[in-house]
């Protein structure tokens, strides 16, 4: 260990109380590669380490003991939570699953204490962010404490939590200078649809500004400021076309990404994915995957209406839609269900009673529905209209 650290520790040891700066410095010393085990009494004196965490720092705690700490079998005061998390990442990386579960049980104020502690700078905040990228409370703390930079954002754009992705998509100051990060989010099938629209707009503005900058270099320096601010329509269209082509390529990459997923990954995505992901997975040959899409809370009535209007939609999806009361409140969905050639007759016969008379008449003349349904539609139409045979 360098002499200066030894001298500094000896100076601090002789003090009765440390100010905030000295306390911060002493805590940050634990992140050094140098072994400070000989100076543990100093850290204990100022309540930075206790007996349990001192053993963890020295590497003397067994894996079972560390696991017991993280599961709560060995109780520790929450003041020591930050150093416990740090020491697990430093000395007990094989306990990362238990650490993940431990962190996910913590309240936001304790997560804040961890994130703002001196232990989490550089690689350790990166380790922690990689581990907790799907925890909305953790990411909220990162944002509130202004801890997110481009390095951490590279971890966060890989999140599979839509709420997390929605939050980070609004950090325009980070994205506006990094097209790669924008593209990562655009290609993430969990990114919410509202965020996709916003990100595409940022990407367009970024591309337009770059094009304007390139154009301005060829203009006269004494050109009036008013003229410099004008964006030619031809340039706008050129940028729009270029960005549109890039976004189409991203969609194609997303298709390949989803296609190569394992069934369990597809099911998870089906339940939480955005509109592009839902559109791909609803056509999946695995019935469990396609049925799970209909349970996605972000599934819209417009998407369901498109399904019931498409003749290629299979019967198992039609049946599942008929079981969803929220979907079946929409008139156009009910109408599409009745007119769909793969809707089971017992469902169509029940739903036809809820249609407007003009649509019942249309069905009575249709050649694409079963004859039994067509006859029922004719009887209903004559009854409701008062028409004679």
Tab-separated table of C-alpha atoms in Angstrom, residues 110-265:
chain	number	residue	atom	x	y	z
A	110	UNK	CA	-32.274	2.819	0.926
A	111	UNK	CA	-31.454	2.398	-2.770
A	112	UNK	CA	-30.672	6.107	-2.780
A	113	UNK	CA	-28.224	5.639	0.122
A	114	UNK	CA	-26.514	2.898	-1.856
A	115	UNK	CA	-26.315	4.812	-5.143
A	116	UNK	CA	-24.987	7.975	-3.477
A	117	UNK	CA	-22.409	6.209	-1.304
A	118	UNK	CA	-18.687	6.642	-2.120
A	119	UNK	CA	-18.353	2.940	-2.935
A	120	UNK	CA	-20.231	3.274	-6.198
A	121	UNK	CA	-18.075	5.142	-8.643
A	122	UNK	CA	-16.477	3.889	-11.830
A	123	UNK	CA	-16.745	0.168	-12.413
A	124	UNK	CA	-18.829	-0.531	-9.306
A	125	UNK	CA	-21.725	1.717	-10.334
A	126	UNK	CA	-21.491	0.015	-13.736
A	127	UNK	CA	-21.721	-3.434	-12.118
A	128	UNK	CA	-24.676	-2.304	-10.030
A	129	UNK	CA	-26.494	-0.744	-12.997
A	130	UNK	CA	-26.005	-3.866	-15.098
A	131	UNK	CA	-27.505	-5.914	-12.284
A	132	UNK	CA	-30.424	-3.554	-11.573
A	133	UNK	CA	-31.289	-2.276	-15.028
A	134	UNK	CA	-34.806	-3.728	-14.776
A	135	UNK	CA	-35.585	-2.183	-11.385
A	136	UNK	CA	-37.698	0.946	-11.880
A	137	UNK	CA	-37.049	2.282	-8.352
A	138	UNK	CA	-33.293	1.928	-8.781
A	139	UNK	CA	-33.288	3.690	-12.156
A	140	UNK	CA	-35.488	6.455	-10.734
A	141	UNK	CA	-32.826	7.044	-8.074
A	142	UNK	CA	-30.095	7.155	-10.732
A	143	UNK	CA	-32.091	9.788	-12.610
A	144	UNK	CA	-32.954	11.864	-9.532
A	145	UNK	CA	-29.298	11.886	-8.461
A	146	UNK	CA	-28.097	12.755	-11.994
A	147	UNK	CA	-25.912	9.649	-12.059
A	148	UNK	CA	-26.750	8.516	-15.575
A	149	UNK	CA	-24.123	9.117	-18.242
A	150	UNK	CA	-23.490	7.483	-21.609
A	151	UNK	CA	-21.595	4.597	-20.002
A	152	UNK	CA	-24.501	3.664	-17.718
A	153	UNK	CA	-27.002	4.332	-20.484
A	154	UNK	CA	-25.375	1.583	-22.550
A	155	UNK	CA	-26.498	-0.816	-19.814
A	156	UNK	CA	-29.945	0.698	-19.326
A	157	UNK	CA	-30.983	0.590	-22.993
A	158	UNK	CA	-30.838	-3.215	-22.687
A	159	UNK	CA	-33.524	-3.244	-19.986
A	160	UNK	CA	-36.625	-5.388	-20.460
A	161	UNK	CA	-38.701	-3.195	-18.141
A	162	UNK	CA	-40.942	-0.869	-20.165
A	163	UNK	CA	-41.234	1.606	-17.275
A	164	UNK	CA	-37.453	1.883	-17.068
A	165	UNK	CA	-37.187	2.383	-20.825
A	166	UNK	CA	-39.880	5.059	-20.739
A	167	UNK	CA	-37.963	6.956	-18.060
A	168	UNK	CA	-34.581	6.856	-19.762
A	169	UNK	CA	-36.034	7.689	-23.178
A	170	UNK	CA	-36.876	11.127	-21.791
A	171	UNK	CA	-33.228	11.916	-20.973
A	172	UNK	CA	-32.816	13.913	-24.156
A	173	UNK	CA	-29.514	15.510	-23.145
A	174	UNK	CA	-27.831	12.098	-23.305
A	175	UNK	CA	-29.538	10.841	-26.457
A	176	UNK	CA	-29.329	13.968	-28.586
A	177	UNK	CA	-25.613	13.429	-29.177
A	178	UNK	CA	-25.571	9.668	-29.458
A	179	UNK	CA	-27.381	8.094	-32.375
A	180	UNK	CA	-26.202	4.592	-31.384
A	181	UNK	CA	-28.044	4.792	-28.065
A	182	UNK	CA	-31.192	5.938	-29.838
A	183	UNK	CA	-30.958	3.007	-32.245
A	184	UNK	CA	-30.425	0.580	-29.335
A	185	UNK	CA	-33.680	1.764	-27.789
A	186	UNK	CA	-35.509	1.690	-31.117
A	187	UNK	CA	-34.423	-1.919	-31.559
A	188	UNK	CA	-35.410	-2.910	-28.017
A	189	UNK	CA	-38.775	-4.691	-28.350
A	190	UNK	CA	-39.725	-3.605	-24.808
A	191	UNK	CA	-39.437	0.137	-25.517
A	192	UNK	CA	-42.942	1.662	-25.133
A	193	UNK	CA	-44.641	2.880	-28.290
A	194	UNK	CA	-44.898	6.475	-27.028
A	195	UNK	CA	-41.155	6.490	-26.405
A	196	UNK	CA	-40.481	5.127	-29.898
A	197	UNK	CA	-42.332	8.071	-31.445
A	198	UNK	CA	-40.361	10.513	-29.286
A	199	UNK	CA	-37.018	8.856	-30.036
A	200	UNK	CA	-37.657	8.835	-33.781
A	201	UNK	CA	-38.353	12.561	-33.570
A	202	UNK	CA	-35.084	13.154	-31.685
A	203	UNK	CA	-33.254	11.084	-34.286
A	204	UNK	CA	-34.818	13.104	-37.106
A	205	UNK	CA	-33.897	16.414	-35.427
A	206	UNK	CA	-30.357	15.184	-34.833
A	207	UNK	CA	-29.996	14.104	-38.470
A	208	UNK	CA	-31.477	17.384	-39.686
A	209	UNK	CA	-29.100	19.434	-37.546
A	210	UNK	CA	-26.162	17.439	-38.855
A	211	UNK	CA	-27.304	18.006	-42.420
A	212	UNK	CA	-27.766	21.726	-41.775
A	213	UNK	CA	-24.296	21.924	-40.259
A	214	UNK	CA	-22.776	20.288	-43.326
A	215	UNK	CA	-24.726	22.642	-45.579
A	216	UNK	CA	-23.819	25.762	-43.595
A	217	UNK	CA	-20.101	25.107	-44.111
A	218	UNK	CA	-20.540	25.852	-47.802
A	219	UNK	CA	-22.558	29.033	-47.277
A	220	UNK	CA	-21.293	32.581	-47.169
A	221	UNK	CA	-20.296	33.752	-43.697
A	222	UNK	CA	-22.005	37.077	-44.226
A	223	UNK	CA	-25.341	35.443	-45.111
A	224	UNK	CA	-28.237	36.997	-43.111
A	225	UNK	CA	-29.068	35.078	-39.944
A	226	UNK	CA	-32.732	34.777	-40.969
A	227	UNK	CA	-31.778	32.899	-44.129
A	228	UNK	CA	-29.440	30.562	-42.258
A	229	UNK	CA	-32.283	29.394	-40.042
A	230	UNK	CA	-34.479	28.354	-42.935
A	231	UNK	CA	-34.514	24.642	-43.686
A	232	UNK	CA	-35.027	23.859	-47.390
A	233	UNK	CA	-37.889	21.443	-48.068
A	234	UNK	CA	-35.601	19.334	-50.233
A	235	UNK	CA	-33.229	18.878	-47.297
A	236	UNK	CA	-36.109	17.961	-44.994
A	237	UNK	CA	-37.331	15.306	-47.405
A	238	UNK	CA	-33.828	13.959	-47.916
A	239	UNK	CA	-33.292	13.600	-44.149
A	240	UNK	CA	-36.759	12.105	-43.644
A	241	UNK	CA	-36.034	9.490	-46.302
A	242	UNK	CA	-32.637	8.625	-44.805
A	243	UNK	CA	-34.026	8.293	-41.262
A	244	UNK	CA	-36.990	6.280	-42.536
A	245	UNK	CA	-34.625	3.854	-44.287
A	246	UNK	CA	-32.551	3.507	-41.122
A	247	UNK	CA	-35.671	2.801	-39.060
A	248	UNK	CA	-36.807	0.155	-41.551
A	249	UNK	CA	-33.438	-1.561	-41.172
A	250	UNK	CA	-33.895	-1.477	-37.394
A	251	UNK	CA	-37.318	-3.110	-37.818
A	252	UNK	CA	-35.721	-5.863	-39.891
A	253	UNK	CA	-33.057	-6.389	-37.213
A	254	UNK	CA	-35.783	-6.530	-34.572
A	255	UNK	CA	-37.566	-9.199	-36.605
A	256	UNK	CA	-34.408	-11.340	-36.666
A	257	UNK	CA	-33.833	-10.724	-32.980
A	258	UNK	CA	-37.333	-11.905	-32.068
A	259	UNK	CA	-37.152	-14.808	-34.499
A	260	UNK	CA	-34.033	-16.146	-32.784
A	261	UNK	CA	-35.501	-15.973	-29.287
A	262	UNK	CA	-36.211	-19.082	-27.234
A	263	UNK	CA	-39.905	-19.851	-26.545
A	264	UNK	CA	-39.624	-18.690	-22.922
A	265	UNK	CA	-38.112	-15.379	-24.086
